[in-house]
Amino acid sequence: HIKIATANINENVPMTTDYWVDKFYYKSLTGTAVKYFKSPASKRLTFEPMELRYRVPNTNIDVGVYGELTWSKEFRQKHEEIQTLPRTPGDKLPRVVAAFMFSSDGMQATHFSSTKIWPIYLMFGNESTLDRGSPELNSLLQVRHIPNVSSCCRIAEGLAK
């Protein structure tokens, strides 16, 4: 089952509702990441954070430029945080942040019916925005399928399998 946040209109109603989802097909996120990092596509990934700044001409104003996820303050902080974690003896592997980004959109399953599915896609924020948006690079990885919500979900209260 999954928890879905709901509007808190009435304080007697919980903020989340449990739903059972039948036919929830998925791939392991860890397995998908490992496979992608071992593929030739990994050469396009950036694991070292960067900071880009812009100084406004004729002023002392200096501002951060944000165009890639790896330029963000949060990415830099997480990178520094994992570098300081204790290592086990013999561990010489690089420590990196894998930035998972998800998207979804309903799609019609066939031409001859009104059946819809909701694929969930994974992209890595370590890849440049330009590369992620380039269809020929296949950066959009399908990792989940959720059937149409109205046909697969039911409120879990009292309906547990």
JSON list of C-alpha atoms in Angstrom, two decimals:
[
{"chain": "A", "resi": 1, "resn": "HIS", "atom": "CA", "xyz": [0.00, 0.00, 0.00]},
{"chain": "A", "resi": 2, "resn": "ILE", "atom": "CA", "xyz": [1.02, 3.62, -0.38]},
{"chain": "A", "resi": 3, "resn": "LYS", "atom": "CA", "xyz": [0.31, 6.73, 1.70]},
{"chain": "A", "resi": 4, "resn": "ILE", "atom": "CA", "xyz": [-1.14, 9.73, -0.10]},
{"chain": "A", "resi": 5, "resn": "ALA", "atom": "CA", "xyz": [-1.16, 13.17, 1.49]},
{"chain": "A", "resi": 6, "resn": "THR", "atom": "CA", "xyz": [-4.60, 14.72, 1.74]},
{"chain": "A", "resi": 7, "resn": "ALA", "atom": "CA", "xyz": [-5.77, 18.23, 2.50]},
{"chain": "A", "resi": 8, "resn": "ASN", "atom": "CA", "xyz": [-6.37, 18.83, 6.17]},
{"chain": "A", "resi": 9, "resn": "ILE", "atom": "CA", "xyz": [-9.83, 20.41, 5.94]},
{"chain": "A", "resi": 10, "resn": "ASN", "atom": "CA", "xyz": [-11.07, 18.82, 9.13]},
{"chain": "A", "resi": 11, "resn": "GLU", "atom": "CA", "xyz": [-8.75, 18.26, 12.10]},
{"chain": "A", "resi": 12, "resn": "ASN", "atom": "CA", "xyz": [-10.51, 14.93, 12.78]},
{"chain": "A", "resi": 13, "resn": "VAL", "atom": "CA", "xyz": [-9.43, 13.57, 9.38]},
{"chain": "A", "resi": 14, "resn": "PRO", "atom": "CA", "xyz": [-5.87, 12.19, 9.07]},
{"chain": "A", "resi": 15, "resn": "MET", "atom": "CA", "xyz": [-3.34, 14.06, 6.89]},
{"chain": "A", "resi": 16, "resn": "THR", "atom": "CA", "xyz": [-2.58, 10.89, 4.91]},
{"chain": "A", "resi": 17, "resn": "THR", "atom": "CA", "xyz": [-4.72, 8.07, 3.57]},
{"chain": "A", "resi": 18, "resn": "ASP", "atom": "CA", "xyz": [-3.55, 4.50, 2.91]},
{"chain": "A", "resi": 19, "resn": "TYR", "atom": "CA", "xyz": [-4.36, 3.04, -0.51]},
{"chain": "A", "resi": 20, "resn": "TRP", "atom": "CA", "xyz": [-3.83, -0.47, -1.81]},
{"chain": "A", "resi": 21, "resn": "VAL", "atom": "CA", "xyz": [-2.41, -0.49, -5.33]},
{"chain": "A", "resi": 22, "resn": "ASP", "atom": "CA", "xyz": [-2.88, -3.67, -7.36]},
{"chain": "A", "resi": 23, "resn": "LYS", "atom": "CA", "xyz": [-0.55, -4.49, -10.27]},
{"chain": "A", "resi": 24, "resn": "PHE", "atom": "CA", "xyz": [2.23, -2.16, -9.15]},
{"chain": "A", "resi": 25, "resn": "TYR", "atom": "CA", "xyz": [5.14, -3.11, -11.42]},
{"chain": "A", "resi": 26, "resn": "TYR", "atom": "CA", "xyz": [8.59, -1.75, -10.70]},
{"chain": "A", "resi": 27, "resn": "LYS", "atom": "CA", "xyz": [12.35, -2.13, -11.17]},
{"chain": "A", "resi": 28, "resn": "SER", "atom": "CA", "xyz": [14.84, -1.88, -8.32]},
{"chain": "A", "resi": 29, "resn": "LEU", "atom": "CA", "xyz": [16.10, 1.71, -8.07]},
{"chain": "A", "resi": 30, "resn": "THR", "atom": "CA", "xyz": [19.48, 0.55, -6.76]},
{"chain": "A", "resi": 31, "resn": "GLY", "atom": "CA", "xyz": [19.82, -2.00, -9.56]},
{"chain": "A", "resi": 32, "resn": "THR", "atom": "CA", "xyz": [18.81, 0.59, -12.16]},
{"chain": "A", "resi": 33, "resn": "ALA", "atom": "CA", "xyz": [21.39, 3.07, -10.81]},
{"chain": "A", "resi": 34, "resn": "VAL", "atom": "CA", "xyz": [24.20, 0.47, -10.73]},
{"chain": "A", "resi": 35, "resn": "LYS", "atom": "CA", "xyz": [23.41, -0.64, -14.30]},
{"chain": "A", "resi": 36, "resn": "TYR", "atom": "CA", "xyz": [23.36, 2.99, -15.52]},
{"chain": "A", "resi": 37, "resn": "PHE", "atom": "CA", "xyz": [26.61, 3.87, -13.72]},
{"chain": "A", "resi": 38, "resn": "LYS", "atom": "CA", "xyz": [28.34, 0.87, -15.34]},
{"chain": "A", "resi": 39, "resn": "SER", "atom": "CA", "xyz": [27.05, 1.75, -18.82]},
{"chain": "A", "resi": 40, "resn": "PRO", "atom": "CA", "xyz": [28.78, 4.05, -21.35]},
{"chain": "A", "resi": 41, "resn": "ALA", "atom": "CA", "xyz": [26.13, 6.67, -20.43]},
{"chain": "A", "resi": 42, "resn": "SER", "atom": "CA", "xyz": [27.92, 7.19, -17.09]},
{"chain": "A", "resi": 43, "resn": "LYS", "atom": "CA", "xyz": [30.63, 9.15, -18.91]},
{"chain": "A", "resi": 44, "resn": "ARG", "atom": "CA", "xyz": [28.08, 11.97, -19.25]},
{"chain": "A", "resi": 45, "resn": "LEU", "atom": "CA", "xyz": [27.47, 12.14, -15.47]},
{"chain": "A", "resi": 46, "resn": "THR", "atom": "CA", "xyz": [28.98, 14.75, -13.16]},
{"chain": "A", "resi": 47, "resn": "PHE", "atom": "CA", "xyz": [29.80, 13.60, -9.63]},
{"chain": "A", "resi": 48, "resn": "GLU", "atom": "CA", "xyz": [31.81, 16.58, -8.43]},
{"chain": "A", "resi": 49, "resn": "PRO", "atom": "CA", "xyz": [29.75, 19.60, -7.36]},
{"chain": "A", "resi": 50, "resn": "MET", "atom": "CA", "xyz": [30.41, 22.96, -8.95]},
{"chain": "A", "resi": 51, "resn": "GLU", "atom": "CA", "xyz": [29.54, 26.52, -8.14]},
{"chain": "A", "resi": 52, "resn": "LEU", "atom": "CA", "xyz": [28.97, 29.12, -10.81]},
{"chain": "A", "resi": 53, "resn": "ARG", "atom": "CA", "xyz": [28.82, 32.79, -9.79]},
{"chain": "A", "resi": 54, "resn": "TYR", "atom": "CA", "xyz": [28.03, 35.95, -11.69]},
{"chain": "A", "resi": 55, "resn": "ARG", "atom": "CA", "xyz": [29.35, 39.38, -10.74]},
{"chain": "A", "resi": 56, "resn": "VAL", "atom": "CA", "xyz": [27.06, 42.16, -11.94]},
{"chain": "A", "resi": 57, "resn": "PRO", "atom": "CA", "xyz": [29.17, 44.63, -13.97]},
{"chain": "A", "resi": 58, "resn": "ASN", "atom": "CA", "xyz": [30.12, 47.90, -12.24]},
{"chain": "A", "resi": 59, "resn": "THR", "atom": "CA", "xyz": [28.84, 46.64, -8.85]},
{"chain": "A", "resi": 60, "resn": "ASN", "atom": "CA", "xyz": [29.94, 44.44, -5.95]},
{"chain": "A", "resi": 61, "resn": "ILE", "atom": "CA", "xyz": [26.87, 42.23, -6.40]},
{"chain": "A", "resi": 62, "resn": "ASP", "atom": "CA", "xyz": [27.80, 38.57, -6.71]},
{"chain": "A", "resi": 63, "resn": "VAL", "atom": "CA", "xyz": [25.02, 36.03, -7.31]},
{"chain": "A", "resi": 64, "resn": "GLY", "atom": "CA", "xyz": [24.88, 32.27, -7.67]},
{"chain": "A", "resi": 65, "resn": "VAL", "atom": "CA", "xyz": [23.84, 30.89, -11.05]},
{"chain": "A", "resi": 66, "resn": "TYR", "atom": "CA", "xyz": [21.64, 27.80, -10.99]},
{"chain": "A", "resi": 67, "resn": "GLY", "atom": "CA", "xyz": [21.25, 25.84, -14.19]},
{"chain": "A", "resi": 68, "resn": "GLU", "atom": "CA", "xyz": [22.23, 22.31, -13.17]},
{"chain": "A", "resi": 69, "resn": "LEU", "atom": "CA", "xyz": [21.37, 20.28, -10.10]},
{"chain": "A", "resi": 70, "resn": "THR", "atom": "CA", "xyz": [25.09, 19.72, -9.41]},
{"chain": "A", "resi": 71, "resn": "TRP", "atom": "CA", "xyz": [25.50, 23.48, -9.01]},
{"chain": "A", "resi": 72, "resn": "SER", "atom": "CA", "xyz": [23.04, 23.68, -6.11]},
{"chain": "A", "resi": 73, "resn": "LYS", "atom": "CA", "xyz": [24.02, 24.43, -2.53]},
{"chain": "A", "resi": 74, "resn": "GLU", "atom": "CA", "xyz": [22.22, 21.27, -1.37]},
{"chain": "A", "resi": 75, "resn": "PHE", "atom": "CA", "xyz": [24.21, 19.05, -3.76]},
{"chain": "A", "resi": 76, "resn": "ARG", "atom": "CA", "xyz": [27.49, 20.60, -2.55]},
{"chain": "A", "resi": 77, "resn": "GLN", "atom": "CA", "xyz": [26.47, 20.11, 1.10]},
{"chain": "A", "resi": 78, "resn": "LYS", "atom": "CA", "xyz": [25.53, 16.43, 0.58]},
{"chain": "A", "resi": 79, "resn": "HIS", "atom": "CA", "xyz": [28.78, 15.83, -1.31]},
{"chain": "A", "resi": 80, "resn": "GLU", "atom": "CA", "xyz": [30.81, 17.26, 1.57]},
{"chain": "A", "resi": 81, "resn": "GLU", "atom": "CA", "xyz": [28.76, 15.30, 4.11]},
{"chain": "A", "resi": 82, "resn": "ILE", "atom": "CA", "xyz": [29.44, 11.91, 2.51]},
{"chain": "A", "resi": 83, "resn": "GLN", "atom": "CA", "xyz": [33.17, 12.67, 2.12]},
{"chain": "A", "resi": 84, "resn": "THR", "atom": "CA", "xyz": [33.47, 12.95, 5.91]},
{"chain": "A", "resi": 85, "resn": "LEU", "atom": "CA", "xyz": [31.78, 9.61, 6.71]},
{"chain": "A", "resi": 86, "resn": "PRO", "atom": "CA", "xyz": [34.09, 7.00, 8.28]},
{"chain": "A", "resi": 87, "resn": "ARG", "atom": "CA", "xyz": [35.52, 4.39, 5.90]},
{"chain": "A", "resi": 88, "resn": "THR", "atom": "CA", "xyz": [35.95, 0.68, 6.45]},
{"chain": "A", "resi": 89, "resn": "PRO", "atom": "CA", "xyz": [39.50, -0.70, 6.06]},
{"chain": "A", "resi": 90, "resn": "GLY", "atom": "CA", "xyz": [40.44, -1.11, 2.41]},
{"chain": "A", "resi": 91, "resn": "ASP", "atom": "CA", "xyz": [37.57, 1.06, 1.12]},
{"chain": "A", "resi": 92, "resn": "LYS", "atom": "CA", "xyz": [39.01, 3.18, -1.67]},
{"chain": "A", "resi": 93, "resn": "LEU", "atom": "CA", "xyz": [35.85, 3.64, -3.73]},
{"chain": "A", "resi": 94, "resn": "PRO", "atom": "CA", "xyz": [34.84, 7.19, -4.61]},
{"chain": "A", "resi": 95, "resn": "ARG", "atom": "CA", "xyz": [31.94, 8.60, -2.63]},
{"chain": "A", "resi": 96, "resn": "VAL", "atom": "CA", "xyz": [29.40, 10.38, -4.78]},
{"chain": "A", "resi": 97, "resn": "VAL", "atom": "CA", "xyz": [25.88, 11.73, -4.65]},
{"chain": "A", "resi": 98, "resn": "ALA", "atom": "CA", "xyz": [23.47, 10.09, -7.06]},
{"chain": "A", "resi": 99, "resn": "ALA", "atom": "CA", "xyz": [20.70, 12.63, -7.62]},
{"chain": "A", "resi": 100, "resn": "PHE", "atom": "CA", "xyz": [17.47, 10.79, -8.50]},
{"chain": "A", "resi": 101, "resn": "MET", "atom": "CA", "xyz": [14.79, 12.81, -10.31]},
{"chain": "A", "resi": 102, "resn": "PHE", "atom": "CA", "xyz": [11.33, 11.39, -11.01]},
{"chain": "A", "resi": 103, "resn": "SER", "atom": "CA", "xyz": [8.57, 12.33, -13.43]},
{"chain": "A", "resi": 104, "resn": "SER", "atom": "CA", "xyz": [5.30, 10.82, -14.53]},
{"chain": "A", "resi": 105, "resn": "ASP", "atom": "CA", "xyz": [2.53, 11.35, -17.01]},
{"chain": "A", "resi": 106, "resn": "GLY", "atom": "CA", "xyz": [-0.58, 9.36, -17.82]},
{"chain": "A", "resi": 107, "resn": "MET", "atom": "CA", "xyz": [-0.60, 7.57, -21.14]},
{"chain": "A", "resi": 108, "resn": "GLN", "atom": "CA", "xyz": [-3.09, 5.52, -23.11]},
{"chain": "A", "resi": 109, "resn": "ALA", "atom": "CA", "xyz": [-2.06, 1.83, -23.04]},
{"chain": "A", "resi": 110, "resn": "THR", "atom": "CA", "xyz": [-3.46, 0.90, -26.47]},
{"chain": "A", "resi": 111, "resn": "HIS", "atom": "CA", "xyz": [-5.00, 2.54, -29.53]},
{"chain": "A", "resi": 112, "resn": "PHE", "atom": "CA", "xyz": [-8.26, 0.64, -29.18]},
{"chain": "A", "resi": 113, "resn": "SER", "atom": "CA", "xyz": [-9.22, 1.20, -25.55]},
{"chain": "A", "resi": 114, "resn": "SER", "atom": "CA", "xyz": [-9.37, 3.89, -22.93]},
{"chain": "A", "resi": 115, "resn": "THR", "atom": "CA", "xyz": [-7.06, 1.99, -20.54]},
{"chain": "A", "resi": 116, "resn": "LYS", "atom": "CA", "xyz": [-4.44, 4.29, -19.05]},
{"chain": "A", "resi": 117, "resn": "ILE", "atom": "CA", "xyz": [-1.23, 3.59, -17.19]},
{"chain": "A", "resi": 118, "resn": "TRP", "atom": "CA", "xyz": [1.04, 5.93, -15.29]},
{"chain": "A", "resi": 119, "resn": "PRO", "atom": "CA", "xyz": [4.72, 5.19, -15.99]},
{"chain": "A", "resi": 120, "resn": "ILE", "atom": "CA", "xyz": [7.19, 6.67, -13.54]},
{"chain": "A", "resi": 121, "resn": "TYR", "atom": "CA", "xyz": [10.48, 7.74, -15.05]},
{"chain": "A", "resi": 122, "resn": "LEU", "atom": "CA", "xyz": [13.87, 8.14, -13.39]},
{"chain": "A", "resi": 123, "resn": "MET", "atom": "CA", "xyz": [16.51, 10.62, -14.51]},
{"chain": "A", "resi": 124, "resn": "PHE", "atom": "CA", "xyz": [19.81, 11.38, -12.85]},
{"chain": "A", "resi": 125, "resn": "GLY", "atom": "CA", "xyz": [20.38, 14.98, -11.83]},
{"chain": "A", "resi": 126, "resn": "ASN", "atom": "CA", "xyz": [24.09, 14.26, -12.28]},
{"chain": "A", "resi": 127, "resn": "GLU", "atom": "CA", "xyz": [23.47, 14.44, -16.03]},
{"chain": "A", "resi": 128, "resn": "SER", "atom": "CA", "xyz": [23.30, 17.85, -17.68]},
{"chain": "A", "resi": 129, "resn": "THR", "atom": "CA", "xyz": [19.88, 19.30, -18.44]},
{"chain": "A", "resi": 130, "resn": "LEU", "atom": "CA", "xyz": [20.77, 19.34, -22.13]},
{"chain": "A", "resi": 131, "resn": "ASP", "atom": "CA", "xyz": [21.64, 15.61, -22.13]},
{"chain": "A", "resi": 132, "resn": "ARG", "atom": "CA", "xyz": [18.57, 14.63, -20.07]},
{"chain": "A", "resi": 133, "resn": "GLY", "atom": "CA", "xyz": [16.36, 16.40, -22.62]},
{"chain": "A", "resi": 134, "resn": "SER", "atom": "CA", "xyz": [17.96, 14.75, -25.63]},
{"chain": "A", "resi": 135, "resn": "PRO", "atom": "CA", "xyz": [15.76, 11.79, -26.74]},
{"chain": "A", "resi": 136, "resn": "GLU", "atom": "CA", "xyz": [18.55, 9.96, -28.59]},
{"chain": "A", "resi": 137, "resn": "LEU", "atom": "CA", "xyz": [20.59, 9.61, -25.36]},
{"chain": "A", "resi": 138, "resn": "ASN", "atom": "CA", "xyz": [17.84, 7.56, -23.62]},
{"chain": "A", "resi": 139, "resn": "SER", "atom": "CA", "xyz": [18.36, 9.31, -20.28]},
{"chain": "A", "resi": 140, "resn": "LEU", "atom": "CA", "xyz": [14.74, 8.82, -19.24]},
{"chain": "A", "resi": 141, "resn": "LEU", "atom": "CA", "xyz": [14.51, 5.39, -17.56]},
{"chain": "A", "resi": 142, "resn": "GLN", "atom": "CA", "xyz": [11.13, 3.76, -16.96]},
{"chain": "A", "resi": 143, "resn": "VAL", "atom": "CA", "xyz": [11.19, 2.28, -13.45]},
{"chain": "A", "resi": 144, "resn": "ARG", "atom": "CA", "xyz": [7.55, 1.94, -12.36]},
{"chain": "A", "resi": 145, "resn": "HIS", "atom": "CA", "xyz": [4.07, 1.41, -13.78]},
{"chain": "A", "resi": 146, "resn": "ILE", "atom": "CA", "xyz": [0.99, 2.41, -11.85]},
{"chain": "A", "resi": 147, "resn": "PRO", "atom": "CA", "xyz": [-2.36, 1.43, -13.36]},
{"chain": "A", "resi": 148, "resn": "ASN", "atom": "CA", "xyz": [-5.07, 4.06, -13.67]},
{"chain": "A", "resi": 149, "resn": "VAL", "atom": "CA", "xyz": [-5.81, 5.24, -10.14]},
{"chain": "A", "resi": 150, "resn": "SER", "atom": "CA", "xyz": [-9.58, 4.82, -10.39]},
{"chain": "A", "resi": 151, "resn": "SER", "atom": "CA", "xyz": [-9.30, 1.15, -11.41]},
{"chain": "A", "resi": 152, "resn": "CYS", "atom": "CA", "xyz": [-6.52, -0.06, -9.12]},
{"chain": "A", "resi": 153, "resn": "CYS", "atom": "CA", "xyz": [-6.69, 1.75, -5.80]},
{"chain": "A", "resi": 154, "resn": "ARG", "atom": "CA", "xyz": [-8.98, 1.36, -2.88]},
{"chain": "A", "resi": 155, "resn": "ILE", "atom": "CA", "xyz": [-8.82, 2.88, 0.56]},
{"chain": "A", "resi": 156, "resn": "ALA", "atom": "CA", "xyz": [-6.94, 0.45, 2.81]},
{"chain": "A", "resi": 157, "resn": "GLU", "atom": "CA", "xyz": [-9.13, 0.87, 5.90]},
{"chain": "A", "resi": 158, "resn": "GLY", "atom": "CA", "xyz": [-10.68, -2.55, 6.50]},
{"chain": "A", "resi": 159, "resn": "LEU", "atom": "CA", "xyz": [-9.72, -3.82, 3.04]},
{"chain": "A", "resi": 160, "resn": "ALA", "atom": "CA", "xyz": [-6.29, -5.27, 3.80]},
{"chain": "A", "resi": 161, "resn": "LYS", "atom": "CA", "xyz": [-5.45, -8.40, 1.86]}
]
